[in-house]
Tab-separated table of C-alpha atoms and ligand atoms in Angstrom:
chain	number	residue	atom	x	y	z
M	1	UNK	CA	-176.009	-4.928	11.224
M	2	UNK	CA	-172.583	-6.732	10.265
M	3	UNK	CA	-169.234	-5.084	9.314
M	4	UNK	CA	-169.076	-5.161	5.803
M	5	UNK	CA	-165.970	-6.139	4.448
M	6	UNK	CA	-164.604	-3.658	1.085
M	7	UNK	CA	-164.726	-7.139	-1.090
M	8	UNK	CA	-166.542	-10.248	-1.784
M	9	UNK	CA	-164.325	-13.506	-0.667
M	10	UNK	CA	-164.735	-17.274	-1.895
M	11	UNK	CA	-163.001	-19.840	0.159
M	12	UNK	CA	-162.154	-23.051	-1.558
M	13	UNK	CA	-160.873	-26.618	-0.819
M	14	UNK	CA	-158.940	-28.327	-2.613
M	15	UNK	CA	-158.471	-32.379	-1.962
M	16	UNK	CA	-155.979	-34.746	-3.885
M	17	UNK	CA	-158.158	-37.346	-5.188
M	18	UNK	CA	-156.150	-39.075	-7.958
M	19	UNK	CA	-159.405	-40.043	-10.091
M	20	UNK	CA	-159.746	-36.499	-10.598
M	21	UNK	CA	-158.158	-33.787	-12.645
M	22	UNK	CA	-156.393	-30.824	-10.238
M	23	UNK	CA	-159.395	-28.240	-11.565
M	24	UNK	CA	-162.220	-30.680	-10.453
M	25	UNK	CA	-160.268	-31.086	-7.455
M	26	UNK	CA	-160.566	-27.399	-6.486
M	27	UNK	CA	-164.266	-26.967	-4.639
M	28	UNK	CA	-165.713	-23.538	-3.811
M	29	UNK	CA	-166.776	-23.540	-0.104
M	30	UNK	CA	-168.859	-20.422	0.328
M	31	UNK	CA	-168.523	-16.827	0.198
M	32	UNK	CA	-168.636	-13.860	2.733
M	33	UNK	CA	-168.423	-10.120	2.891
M	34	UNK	CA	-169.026	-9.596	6.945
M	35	UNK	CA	-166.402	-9.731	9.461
M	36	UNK	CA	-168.765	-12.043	11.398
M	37	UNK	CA	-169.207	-13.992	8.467
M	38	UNK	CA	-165.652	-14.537	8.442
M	39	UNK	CA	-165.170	-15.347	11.453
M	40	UNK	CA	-167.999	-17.529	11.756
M	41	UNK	CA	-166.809	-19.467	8.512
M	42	UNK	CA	-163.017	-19.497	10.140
M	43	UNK	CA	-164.019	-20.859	13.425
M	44	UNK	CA	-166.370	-23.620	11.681
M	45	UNK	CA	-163.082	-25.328	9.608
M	46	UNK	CA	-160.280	-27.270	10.337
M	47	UNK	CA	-157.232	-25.643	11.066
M	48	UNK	CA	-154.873	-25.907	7.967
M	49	UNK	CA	-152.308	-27.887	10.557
M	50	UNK	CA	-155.265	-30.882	10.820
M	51	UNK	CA	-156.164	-30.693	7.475
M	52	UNK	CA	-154.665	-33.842	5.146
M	53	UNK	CA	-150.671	-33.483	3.477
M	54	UNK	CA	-151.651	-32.493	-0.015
M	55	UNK	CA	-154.718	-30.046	0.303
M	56	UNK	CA	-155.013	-26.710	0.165
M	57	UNK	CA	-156.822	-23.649	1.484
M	58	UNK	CA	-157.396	-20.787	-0.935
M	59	UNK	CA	-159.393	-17.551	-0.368
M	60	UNK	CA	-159.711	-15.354	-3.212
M	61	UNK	CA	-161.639	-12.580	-4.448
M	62	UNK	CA	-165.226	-13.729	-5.656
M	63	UNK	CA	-164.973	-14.934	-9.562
M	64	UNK	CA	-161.381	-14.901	-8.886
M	65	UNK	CA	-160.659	-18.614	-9.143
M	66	UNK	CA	-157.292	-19.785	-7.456
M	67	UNK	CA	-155.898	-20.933	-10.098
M	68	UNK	CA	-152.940	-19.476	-13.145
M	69	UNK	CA	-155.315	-19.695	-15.988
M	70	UNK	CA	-158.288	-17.284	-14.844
M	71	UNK	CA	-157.722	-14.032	-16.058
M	72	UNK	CA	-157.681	-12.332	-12.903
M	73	UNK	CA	-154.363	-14.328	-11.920
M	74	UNK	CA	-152.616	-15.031	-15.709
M	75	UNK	CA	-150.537	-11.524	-15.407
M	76	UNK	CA	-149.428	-12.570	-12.294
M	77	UNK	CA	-147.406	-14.268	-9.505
M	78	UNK	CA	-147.247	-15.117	-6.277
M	79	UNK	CA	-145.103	-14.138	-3.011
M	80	UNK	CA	-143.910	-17.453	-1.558
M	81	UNK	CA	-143.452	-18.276	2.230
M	82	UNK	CA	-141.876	-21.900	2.148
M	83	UNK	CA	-142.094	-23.350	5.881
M	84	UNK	CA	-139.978	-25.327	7.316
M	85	UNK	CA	-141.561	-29.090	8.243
M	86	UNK	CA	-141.570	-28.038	12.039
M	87	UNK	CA	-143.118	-24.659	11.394
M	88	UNK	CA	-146.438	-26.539	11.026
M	89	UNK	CA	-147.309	-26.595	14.513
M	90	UNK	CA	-145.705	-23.530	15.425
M	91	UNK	CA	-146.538	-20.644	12.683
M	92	UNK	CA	-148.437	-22.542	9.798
M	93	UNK	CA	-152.314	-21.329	11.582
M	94	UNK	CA	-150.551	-18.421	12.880
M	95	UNK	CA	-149.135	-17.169	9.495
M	96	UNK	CA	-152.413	-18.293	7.603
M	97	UNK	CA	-154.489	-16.483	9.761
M	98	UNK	CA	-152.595	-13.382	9.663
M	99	UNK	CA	-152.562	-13.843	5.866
M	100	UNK	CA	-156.700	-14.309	5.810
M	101	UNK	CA	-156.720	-10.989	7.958
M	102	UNK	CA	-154.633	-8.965	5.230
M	103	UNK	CA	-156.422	-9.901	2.605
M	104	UNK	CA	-160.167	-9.036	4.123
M	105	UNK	CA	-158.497	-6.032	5.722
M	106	UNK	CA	-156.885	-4.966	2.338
M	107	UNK	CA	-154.083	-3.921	4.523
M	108	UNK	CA	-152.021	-3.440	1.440
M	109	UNK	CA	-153.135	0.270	0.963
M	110	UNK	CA	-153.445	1.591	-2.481
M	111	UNK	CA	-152.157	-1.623	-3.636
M	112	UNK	CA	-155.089	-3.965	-2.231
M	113	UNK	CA	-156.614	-4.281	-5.506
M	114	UNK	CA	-153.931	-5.812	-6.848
M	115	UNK	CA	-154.524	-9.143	-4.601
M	116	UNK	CA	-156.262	-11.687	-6.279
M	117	UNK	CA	-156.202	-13.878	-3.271
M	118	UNK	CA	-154.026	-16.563	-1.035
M	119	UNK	CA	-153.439	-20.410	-0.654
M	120	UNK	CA	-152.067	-22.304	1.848
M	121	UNK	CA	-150.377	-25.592	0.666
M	122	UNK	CA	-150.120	-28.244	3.180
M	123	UNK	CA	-147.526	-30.695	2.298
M	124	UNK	CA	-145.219	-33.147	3.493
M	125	UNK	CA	-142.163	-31.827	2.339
M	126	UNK	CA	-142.913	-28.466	3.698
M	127	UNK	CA	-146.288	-26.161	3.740
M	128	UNK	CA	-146.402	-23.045	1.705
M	129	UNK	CA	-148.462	-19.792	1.826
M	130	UNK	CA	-148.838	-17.752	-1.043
M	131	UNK	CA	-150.251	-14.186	-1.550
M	132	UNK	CA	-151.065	-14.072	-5.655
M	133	UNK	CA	-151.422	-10.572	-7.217
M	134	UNK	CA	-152.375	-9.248	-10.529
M	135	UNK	CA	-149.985	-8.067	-12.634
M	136	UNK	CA	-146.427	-8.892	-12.157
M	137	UNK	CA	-145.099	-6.093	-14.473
M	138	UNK	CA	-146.470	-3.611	-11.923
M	139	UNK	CA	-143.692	-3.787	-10.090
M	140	UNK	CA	-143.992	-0.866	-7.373
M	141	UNK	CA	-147.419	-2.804	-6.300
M	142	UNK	CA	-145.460	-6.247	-6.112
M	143	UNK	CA	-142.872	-5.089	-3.955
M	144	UNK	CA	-145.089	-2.612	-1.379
M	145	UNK	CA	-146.857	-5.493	-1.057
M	146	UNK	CA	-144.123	-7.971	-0.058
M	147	UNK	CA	-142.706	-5.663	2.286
M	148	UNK	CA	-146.188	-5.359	4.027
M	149	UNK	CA	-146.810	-9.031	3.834
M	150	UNK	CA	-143.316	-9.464	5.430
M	151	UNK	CA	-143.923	-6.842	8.111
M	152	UNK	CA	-147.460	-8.157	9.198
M	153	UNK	CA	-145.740	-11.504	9.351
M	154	UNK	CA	-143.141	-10.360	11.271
M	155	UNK	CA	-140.542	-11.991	9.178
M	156	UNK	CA	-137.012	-11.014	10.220
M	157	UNK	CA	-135.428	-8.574	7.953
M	158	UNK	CA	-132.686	-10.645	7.196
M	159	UNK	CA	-135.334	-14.023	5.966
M	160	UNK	CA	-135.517	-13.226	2.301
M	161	UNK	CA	-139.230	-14.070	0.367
M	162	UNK	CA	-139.547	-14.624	-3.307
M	163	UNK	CA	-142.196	-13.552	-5.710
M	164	UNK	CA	-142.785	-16.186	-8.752
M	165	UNK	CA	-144.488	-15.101	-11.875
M	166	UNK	CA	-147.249	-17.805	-12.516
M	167	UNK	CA	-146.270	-18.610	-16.218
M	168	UNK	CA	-142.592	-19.244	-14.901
M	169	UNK	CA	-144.080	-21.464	-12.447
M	170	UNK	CA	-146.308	-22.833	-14.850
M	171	UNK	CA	-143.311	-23.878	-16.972
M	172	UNK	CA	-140.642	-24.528	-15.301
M	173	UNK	CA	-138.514	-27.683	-15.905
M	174	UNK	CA	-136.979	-28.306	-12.664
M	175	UNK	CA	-138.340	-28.354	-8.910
M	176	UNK	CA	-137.581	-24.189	-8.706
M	177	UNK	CA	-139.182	-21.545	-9.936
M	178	UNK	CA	-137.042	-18.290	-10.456
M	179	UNK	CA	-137.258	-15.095	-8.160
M	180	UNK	CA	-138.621	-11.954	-10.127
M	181	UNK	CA	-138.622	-9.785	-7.012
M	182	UNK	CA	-137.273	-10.749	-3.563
M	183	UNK	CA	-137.512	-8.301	-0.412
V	201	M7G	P1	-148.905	-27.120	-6.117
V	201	M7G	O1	-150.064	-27.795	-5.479
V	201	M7G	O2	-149.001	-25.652	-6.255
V	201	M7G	O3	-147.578	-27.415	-5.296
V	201	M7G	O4	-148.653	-27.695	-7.560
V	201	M7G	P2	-146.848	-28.793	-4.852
V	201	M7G	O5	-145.933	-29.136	-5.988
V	201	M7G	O6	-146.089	-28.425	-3.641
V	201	M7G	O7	-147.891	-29.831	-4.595
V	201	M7G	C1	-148.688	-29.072	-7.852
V	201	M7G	C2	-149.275	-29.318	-9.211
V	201	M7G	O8	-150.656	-28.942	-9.191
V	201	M7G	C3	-148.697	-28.495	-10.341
V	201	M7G	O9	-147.526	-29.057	-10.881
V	201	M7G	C4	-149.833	-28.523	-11.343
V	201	M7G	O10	-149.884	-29.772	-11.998
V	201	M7G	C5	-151.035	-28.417	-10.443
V	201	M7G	N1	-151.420	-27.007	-10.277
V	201	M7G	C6	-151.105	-26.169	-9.260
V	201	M7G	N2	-151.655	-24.948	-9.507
V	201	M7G	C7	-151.549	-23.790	-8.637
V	201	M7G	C8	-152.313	-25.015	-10.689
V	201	M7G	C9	-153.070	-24.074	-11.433
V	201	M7G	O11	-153.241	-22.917	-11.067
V	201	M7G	N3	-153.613	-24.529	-12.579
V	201	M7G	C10	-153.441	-25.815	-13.015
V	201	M7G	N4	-153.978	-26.186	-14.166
V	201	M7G	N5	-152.727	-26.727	-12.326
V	201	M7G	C11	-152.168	-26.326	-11.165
């Protein structure tokens, strides 16, 4: 028998097609709760280096969708890793992979069920990863788990990584979104 996995996951795609609104633009891949289902899914996609500048990767709980305005996600925020354009080729796969790991591995301890899920932005100006959580008033939660996500990324202790409630980001004016919590 397969290693089952402690949740469901849904991966989903998302492709910028201009004709189309960003929701219908989101598409739900499949879903898995094996190990070997993950990894057979994982070694069957593009890596999110080749995939095109403006799409994303998400992987969230299933009937989580990736998005602010379902109600597993409208409490909460995201930890932000902004790369740097050349860190595409050298940690963007690396990084995302380790993220997909934590996630299925709920390697955030008593805090695990707190993760909605994680999307990896690819974009020309730089690609982002974000790990999106709950509730950002539960602040003990949102910090252990940027100081685990740090640590399993092996992000040097003096690299500083923001959290962003999703309403702030949702609202905000200029091109930056404020830091609730930074570790
Ligand atoms: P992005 O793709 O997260 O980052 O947001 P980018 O600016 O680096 O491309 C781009 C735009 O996509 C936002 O300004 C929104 O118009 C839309 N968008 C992104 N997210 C995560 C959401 C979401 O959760 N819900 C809705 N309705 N729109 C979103």
């Amino acid at each position: 028998i397969k290693h089952p996995l402690q949740n469901k996951w849904t991966l989903w795609y998302y492709e910028n097609d201009r004709n189309k609104t960003w929701e219908e633009n989101q598409r739900e891949i499949t879903s898995f709760d094996t190990v070997e289902d993950f990894w057979g899914l994982y070694n069957h996609i593009k890596a999110a280096s080749d995939l095109r500048q403006g799409s994303d990767y998400s992987l969230f709980k299933k009937g989580i969708r990736p998005m602010w305005e379902d109600v597993g996600n409208k409490q909460g925020g995201r930890w932000l890793i902004n790369l740097e354009k050349k860190q595409r080729s050298m940690d963007l796969n690396n990084f995302w992979l380790e993220v997909l790991l934590c996630l299925i591995g709920e390697a955030f301890d008593d805090f695990s069920d707190d993760i909605c899920g994680a999307v990896v932005n690819v974009r020309g100006k730089g690609d982002k990863i974000g790990v999106w959580t709950a509730d950002a008033s539960r602040s003990e939660s949102v910090v252990q788990i940027g100081r685990r996500l740090k640590e399993r990324l092996n992000i040097a202790p003096k690299v500083v990584i923001g959290y962003q409630i999703h309403k702030d980001t949702m609202n905000k004016s200029g091109s930056v979104t404020k830091n609730t919590y930074t570790v």
